PDB file of C-alpha atoms in Angstrom:
ATOM      1  CA  UNK A   1     234.362 -67.050 152.716  1.00 93.00           C
ATOM      2  CA  UNK A   2     235.936 -65.830 148.740  1.00 97.00           C
ATOM      3  CA  UNK A   3     232.836 -63.474 146.617  1.00 98.00           C
ATOM      4  CA  UNK A   4     234.119 -63.142 143.536  1.00 98.00           C
ATOM      5  CA  UNK A   5     232.160 -59.844 141.600  1.00 98.00           C
ATOM      6  CA  UNK A   6     231.879 -58.119 138.208  1.00 98.00           C
ATOM      7  CA  UNK A   7     229.840 -56.607 135.850  1.00 98.00           C
ATOM      8  CA  UNK A   8     229.283 -58.312 132.803  1.00 98.00           C
ATOM      9  CA  UNK A   9     230.283 -55.426 130.331  1.00 97.00           C
ATOM     10  CA  UNK A  10     233.323 -54.008 129.301  1.00 97.00           C
ATOM     11  CA  UNK A  11     231.915 -50.764 130.306  1.00 96.00           C
ATOM     12  CA  UNK A  12     234.834 -48.922 132.171  1.00 94.00           C
ATOM     13  CA  UNK A  13     232.008 -46.668 133.629  1.00 95.00           C
ATOM     14  CA  UNK A  14     229.392 -49.502 134.262  1.00 97.00           C
ATOM     15  CA  UNK A  15     226.108 -48.017 136.032  1.00 98.00           C
ATOM     16  CA  UNK A  16     225.888 -52.094 136.869  1.00 97.00           C
ATOM     17  CA  UNK A  17     229.298 -51.881 138.667  1.00 98.00           C
ATOM     18  CA  UNK A  18     228.631 -49.081 140.983  1.00 97.00           C
ATOM     19  CA  UNK A  19     225.103 -51.205 141.518  1.00 98.00           C
ATOM     20  CA  UNK A  20     227.475 -53.977 142.654  1.00 98.00           C
ATOM     21  CA  UNK A  21     229.682 -51.976 144.617  1.00 97.00           C
ATOM     22  CA  UNK A  22     226.533 -51.410 146.663  1.00 97.00           C
ATOM     23  CA  UNK A  23     225.845 -54.831 147.650  1.00 96.00           C
ATOM     24  CA  UNK A  24     229.165 -55.057 148.538  1.00 96.00           C
ATOM     25  CA  UNK A  25     229.746 -52.691 151.384  1.00 92.00           C
ATOM     26  CA  UNK A  26     227.442 -54.549 153.201  1.00 89.00           C
ATOM     27  CA  UNK A  27     229.556 -58.174 153.310  1.00 92.00           C
ATOM     28  CA  UNK A  28     231.680 -57.264 155.582  1.00 87.00           C
ATOM     29  CA  UNK A  29     233.855 -60.229 157.013  1.00 90.00           C
ATOM     30  CA  UNK A  30     234.324 -61.703 153.428  1.00 94.00           C
ATOM     31  CA  UNK A  31     236.953 -61.711 151.405  1.00 96.00           C
ATOM     32  CA  UNK A  32     235.819 -60.049 147.806  1.00 97.00           C
ATOM     33  CA  UNK A  33     237.646 -59.990 144.879  1.00 97.00           C
ATOM     34  CA  UNK A  34     236.432 -57.776 142.032  1.00 98.00           C
ATOM     35  CA  UNK A  35     236.864 -58.807 138.273  1.00 98.00           C
ATOM     36  CA  UNK A  36     236.788 -56.322 135.288  1.00 97.00           C
ATOM     37  CA  UNK A  37     236.318 -58.217 132.131  1.00 97.00           C
ATOM     38  CA  UNK A  38     238.921 -55.845 129.863  1.00 97.00           C
ATOM     39  CA  UNK A  39     241.169 -58.312 131.583  1.00 98.00           C
ATOM     40  CA  UNK A  40     239.672 -61.132 130.078  1.00 97.00           C
ATOM     41  CA  UNK A  41     239.104 -59.531 126.599  1.00 97.00           C
ATOM     42  CA  UNK A  42     240.162 -62.592 124.232  1.00 96.00           C
ATOM     43  CA  UNK A  43     238.726 -63.658 120.201  1.00 97.00           C
ATOM     44  CA  UNK A  44     235.691 -63.519 119.072  1.00 97.00           C
ATOM     45  CA  UNK A  45     234.542 -66.867 119.748  1.00 97.00           C
ATOM     46  CA  UNK A  46     233.734 -69.737 116.842  1.00 96.00           C
ATOM     47  CA  UNK A  47     233.879 -73.273 116.380  1.00 94.00           C
ATOM     48  CA  UNK A  48     237.269 -72.807 113.876  1.00 96.00           C
ATOM     49  CA  UNK A  49     238.584 -71.135 116.683  1.00 97.00           C
ATOM     50  CA  UNK A  50     237.837 -73.463 119.166  1.00 95.00           C
ATOM     51  CA  UNK A  51     239.565 -76.034 117.610  1.00 96.00           C
ATOM     52  CA  UNK A  52     242.907 -74.269 118.410  1.00 96.00           C
ATOM     53  CA  UNK A  53     242.371 -74.176 121.883  1.00 96.00           C
ATOM     54  CA  UNK A  54     240.834 -72.559 124.650  1.00 97.00           C
ATOM     55  CA  UNK A  55     242.201 -69.001 125.215  1.00 98.00           C
ATOM     56  CA  UNK A  56     244.368 -68.575 128.850  1.00 98.00           C
ATOM     57  CA  UNK A  57     242.232 -66.029 130.088  1.00 98.00           C
ATOM     58  CA  UNK A  58     239.435 -68.067 129.512  1.00 98.00           C
ATOM     59  CA  UNK A  59     240.857 -70.929 131.695  1.00 98.00           C
ATOM     60  CA  UNK A  60     242.268 -67.979 134.399  1.00 98.00           C
ATOM     61  CA  UNK A  61     238.427 -66.679 134.805  1.00 98.00           C
ATOM     62  CA  UNK A  62     236.998 -69.899 134.902  1.00 98.00           C
ATOM     63  CA  UNK A  63     240.244 -70.770 137.975  1.00 98.00           C
ATOM     64  CA  UNK A  64     238.640 -67.690 139.636  1.00 98.00           C
ATOM     65  CA  UNK A  65     235.096 -68.748 139.577  1.00 98.00           C
ATOM     66  CA  UNK A  66     236.014 -72.083 140.872  1.00 97.00           C
ATOM     67  CA  UNK A  67     237.960 -70.263 143.882  1.00 97.00           C
ATOM     68  CA  UNK A  68     235.262 -68.545 144.953  1.00 97.00           C
ATOM     69  CA  UNK A  69     232.301 -69.487 147.497  1.00 97.00           C
ATOM     70  CA  UNK A  70     229.590 -67.655 145.922  1.00 98.00           C
ATOM     71  CA  UNK A  71     229.275 -64.775 142.807  1.00 98.00           C
ATOM     72  CA  UNK A  72     227.486 -61.048 142.731  1.00 98.00           C
ATOM     73  CA  UNK A  73     226.898 -60.555 139.079  1.00 98.00           C
ATOM     74  CA  UNK A  74     226.124 -57.070 137.501  1.00 98.00           C
ATOM     75  CA  UNK A  75     224.331 -58.075 134.440  1.00 98.00           C
ATOM     76  CA  UNK A  76     224.754 -54.865 131.703  1.00 97.00           C
ATOM     77  CA  UNK A  77     222.302 -55.098 129.328  1.00 95.00           C
ATOM     78  CA  UNK A  78     222.237 -54.850 125.080  1.00 94.00           C
ATOM     79  CA  UNK A  79     219.529 -54.455 123.085  1.00 92.00           C
ATOM     80  CA  UNK A  80     218.091 -57.123 125.649  1.00 92.00           C
ATOM     81  CA  UNK A  81     220.747 -59.326 126.168  1.00 95.00           C
ATOM     82  CA  UNK A  82     223.805 -60.117 127.877  1.00 97.00           C
ATOM     83  CA  UNK A  83     227.277 -57.410 126.375  1.00 97.00           C
ATOM     84  CA  UNK A  84     229.282 -59.115 123.552  1.00 97.00           C
ATOM     85  CA  UNK A  85     232.460 -58.747 125.829  1.00 97.00           C
ATOM     86  CA  UNK A  86     230.066 -61.078 128.473  1.00 98.00           C
ATOM     87  CA  UNK A  87     228.595 -63.250 126.214  1.00 98.00           C
ATOM     88  CA  UNK A  88     232.562 -63.856 124.498  1.00 98.00           C
ATOM     89  CA  UNK A  89     233.536 -64.458 128.238  1.00 98.00           C
ATOM     90  CA  UNK A  90     230.897 -66.869 129.001  1.00 98.00           C
ATOM     91  CA  UNK A  91     230.995 -68.286 125.779  1.00 98.00           C
ATOM     92  CA  UNK A  92     234.869 -69.788 125.956  1.00 98.00           C
ATOM     93  CA  UNK A  93     234.263 -70.204 129.884  1.00 97.00           C
ATOM     94  CA  UNK A  94     231.773 -72.641 129.244  1.00 97.00           C
ATOM     95  CA  UNK A  95     233.499 -74.754 126.597  1.00 96.00           C
ATOM     96  CA  UNK A  96     235.885 -75.604 129.003  1.00 95.00           C
ATOM     97  CA  UNK A  97     234.011 -75.915 131.417  1.00 96.00           C
ATOM     98  CA  UNK A  98     230.620 -76.319 130.949  1.00 97.00           C
ATOM     99  CA  UNK A  99     229.782 -76.310 134.840  1.00 97.00           C
ATOM    100  CA  UNK A 100     231.305 -72.913 134.416  1.00 97.00           C
ATOM    101  CA  UNK A 101     229.451 -71.193 137.445  1.00 98.00           C
ATOM    102  CA  UNK A 102     230.278 -74.206 139.353  1.00 95.00           C
ATOM    103  CA  UNK A 103     226.930 -74.571 141.156  1.00 97.00           C
ATOM    104  CA  UNK A 104     228.575 -71.351 143.277  1.00 97.00           C
ATOM    105  CA  UNK A 105     225.580 -69.186 145.756  1.00 98.00           C
ATOM    106  CA  UNK A 106     224.502 -66.579 142.354  1.00 98.00           C
ATOM    107  CA  UNK A 107     223.042 -62.892 143.688  1.00 98.00           C
ATOM    108  CA  UNK A 108     222.398 -61.318 140.253  1.00 98.00           C
ATOM    109  CA  UNK A 109     221.568 -57.733 139.906  1.00 98.00           C
ATOM    110  CA  UNK A 110     221.217 -55.742 136.918  1.00 98.00           C
ATOM    111  CA  UNK A 111     220.080 -51.722 136.432  1.00 98.00           C
ATOM    112  CA  UNK A 112     219.659 -49.800 132.989  1.00 97.00           C
ATOM    113  CA  UNK A 113     218.887 -45.970 132.110  1.00 96.00           C
ATOM    114  CA  UNK A 114     214.956 -47.524 131.179  1.00 96.00           C
ATOM    115  CA  UNK A 115     212.317 -48.604 133.089  1.00 96.00           C
ATOM    116  CA  UNK A 116     212.820 -51.990 132.711  1.00 96.00           C
ATOM    117  CA  UNK A 117     216.337 -52.173 134.750  1.00 96.00           C
ATOM    118  CA  UNK A 118     217.504 -54.535 132.399  1.00 96.00           C
ATOM    119  CA  UNK A 119     214.978 -57.010 133.263  1.00 97.00           C
ATOM    120  CA  UNK A 120     215.264 -59.224 129.302  1.00 97.00           C
ATOM    121  CA  UNK A 121     218.923 -59.671 130.076  1.00 98.00           C
ATOM    122  CA  UNK A 122     217.499 -60.588 134.246  1.00 98.00           C
ATOM    123  CA  UNK A 123     215.277 -62.987 132.434  1.00 98.00           C
ATOM    124  CA  UNK A 124     218.000 -64.547 130.101  1.00 98.00           C
ATOM    125  CA  UNK A 125     220.511 -65.235 132.809  1.00 98.00           C
ATOM    126  CA  UNK A 126     217.676 -66.829 134.893  1.00 98.00           C
ATOM    127  CA  UNK A 127     217.186 -68.856 132.005  1.00 98.00           C
ATOM    128  CA  UNK A 128     220.417 -70.462 130.879  1.00 98.00           C
ATOM    129  CA  UNK A 129     222.550 -69.988 133.925  1.00 98.00           C
ATOM    130  CA  UNK A 130     221.606 -73.246 135.498  1.00 98.00           C
ATOM    131  CA  UNK A 131     222.427 -75.242 132.603  1.00 98.00           C
ATOM    132  CA  UNK A 132     225.550 -73.910 133.002  1.00 98.00           C
ATOM    133  CA  UNK A 133     226.240 -74.719 137.207  1.00 98.00           C
ATOM    134  CA  UNK A 134     224.145 -71.571 137.759  1.00 97.00           C
ATOM    135  CA  UNK A 135     222.916 -71.754 141.397  1.00 98.00           C
ATOM    136  CA  UNK A 136     221.243 -68.551 141.414  1.00 98.00           C
ATOM    137  CA  UNK A 137     219.885 -67.621 145.043  1.00 98.00           C
ATOM    138  CA  UNK A 138     218.857 -63.730 144.972  1.00 98.00           C
ATOM    139  CA  UNK A 139     218.124 -61.181 142.269  1.00 98.00           C
ATOM    140  CA  UNK A 140     217.125 -57.635 142.003  1.00 98.00           C
ATOM    141  CA  UNK A 141     216.800 -55.112 138.705  1.00 98.00           C
ATOM    142  CA  UNK A 142     216.997 -51.547 139.193  1.00 98.00           C
ATOM    143  CA  UNK A 143     215.283 -49.326 137.175  1.00 98.00           C
ATOM    144  CA  UNK A 144     215.945 -46.090 136.057  1.00 98.00           C
ATOM    145  CA  UNK A 145     219.431 -46.240 137.936  1.00 98.00           C
ATOM    146  CA  UNK A 146     220.048 -42.223 137.502  1.00 97.00           C
ATOM    147  CA  UNK A 147     216.787 -41.974 138.825  1.00 98.00           C
ATOM    148  CA  UNK A 148     216.888 -44.342 141.641  1.00 98.00           C
ATOM    149  CA  UNK A 149     220.381 -44.106 142.856  1.00 98.00           C
ATOM    150  CA  UNK A 150     222.372 -41.493 144.308  1.00 97.00           C
ATOM    151  CA  UNK A 151     225.734 -41.142 145.796  1.00 95.00           C
ATOM    152  CA  UNK A 152     226.828 -45.022 146.141  1.00 95.00           C
ATOM    153  CA  UNK A 153     223.142 -46.626 146.876  1.00 96.00           C
ATOM    154  CA  UNK A 154     219.656 -46.662 145.882  1.00 98.00           C
ATOM    155  CA  UNK A 155     217.833 -44.173 146.665  1.00 98.00           C
ATOM    156  CA  UNK A 156     214.709 -44.750 146.152  1.00 98.00           C
ATOM    157  CA  UNK A 157     213.223 -46.423 149.948  1.00 98.00           C
ATOM    158  CA  UNK A 158     210.785 -49.130 148.033  1.00 98.00           C
ATOM    159  CA  UNK A 159     213.335 -50.077 146.225  1.00 98.00           C
ATOM    160  CA  UNK A 160     216.212 -50.200 148.680  1.00 98.00           C
ATOM    161  CA  UNK A 161     213.823 -52.214 150.863  1.00 98.00           C
ATOM    162  CA  UNK A 162     213.259 -54.623 147.691  1.00 98.00           C
ATOM    163  CA  UNK A 163     216.805 -54.735 147.283  1.00 98.00           C
ATOM    164  CA  UNK A 164     217.685 -55.249 151.015  1.00 97.00           C
ATOM    165  CA  UNK A 165     215.645 -57.979 151.168  1.00 98.00           C
ATOM    166  CA  UNK A 166     216.879 -59.799 148.059  1.00 98.00           C
ATOM    167  CA  UNK A 167     220.740 -59.237 149.326  1.00 97.00           C
ATOM    168  CA  UNK A 168     219.871 -60.568 152.840  1.00 96.00           C
ATOM    169  CA  UNK A 169     218.573 -63.723 151.186  1.00 97.00           C
ATOM    170  CA  UNK A 170     221.019 -63.826 149.240  1.00 97.00           C
ATOM    171  CA  UNK A 171     223.582 -63.627 152.057  1.00 95.00           C
ATOM    172  CA  UNK A 172     221.320 -66.251 154.172  1.00 94.00           C
ATOM    173  CA  UNK A 173     222.261 -68.972 151.841  1.00 92.00           C
ATOM    174  CA  UNK A 174     226.196 -68.044 152.297  1.00 90.00           C
ATOM    175  CA  UNK A 175     225.685 -69.195 155.917  1.00 76.00           C
ATOM    176  CA  UNK A 176     224.486 -72.745 155.198  1.00 66.00           C
ATOM    177  CA  UNK A 177     227.372 -73.164 152.374  1.00 54.00           C
TER     178      UNK A 177
END
């Protein structure tokens, strides 16, 4: 089974990628592919540019999602919503295929330095992704990243348990597919 994972940002020091990687450490026996959104940088989407055709990088991104059995996405929150880098890929990719996420089981993660842990972007994703083939099986938001994440894992025992429960919920759906 192939799992594709990425942080929905172009930051090279993404705390959301750190959180994603902490989930990946527990997924032994799966083929894991970690994407870097910097590899899919394209012109900013617009209706006019869409008339010129879908960029090859969007088609490549979509193909990777299609070839995956499951997705883990770390949602970076920029001003309460998706990062521009992710939103652009999402816009282009969904123009190429409205069912961008292909009903693949998804585990959504978010974190931020603040006490809400990216909950605004998480709520947006939970609302929007199902319209684009998102099959969200589990989700988790980690508040106050610098206080609650140390040495590659969640350091707060209560939050760690909630994370592990969410991860196990996601894992249980993988065995059903």
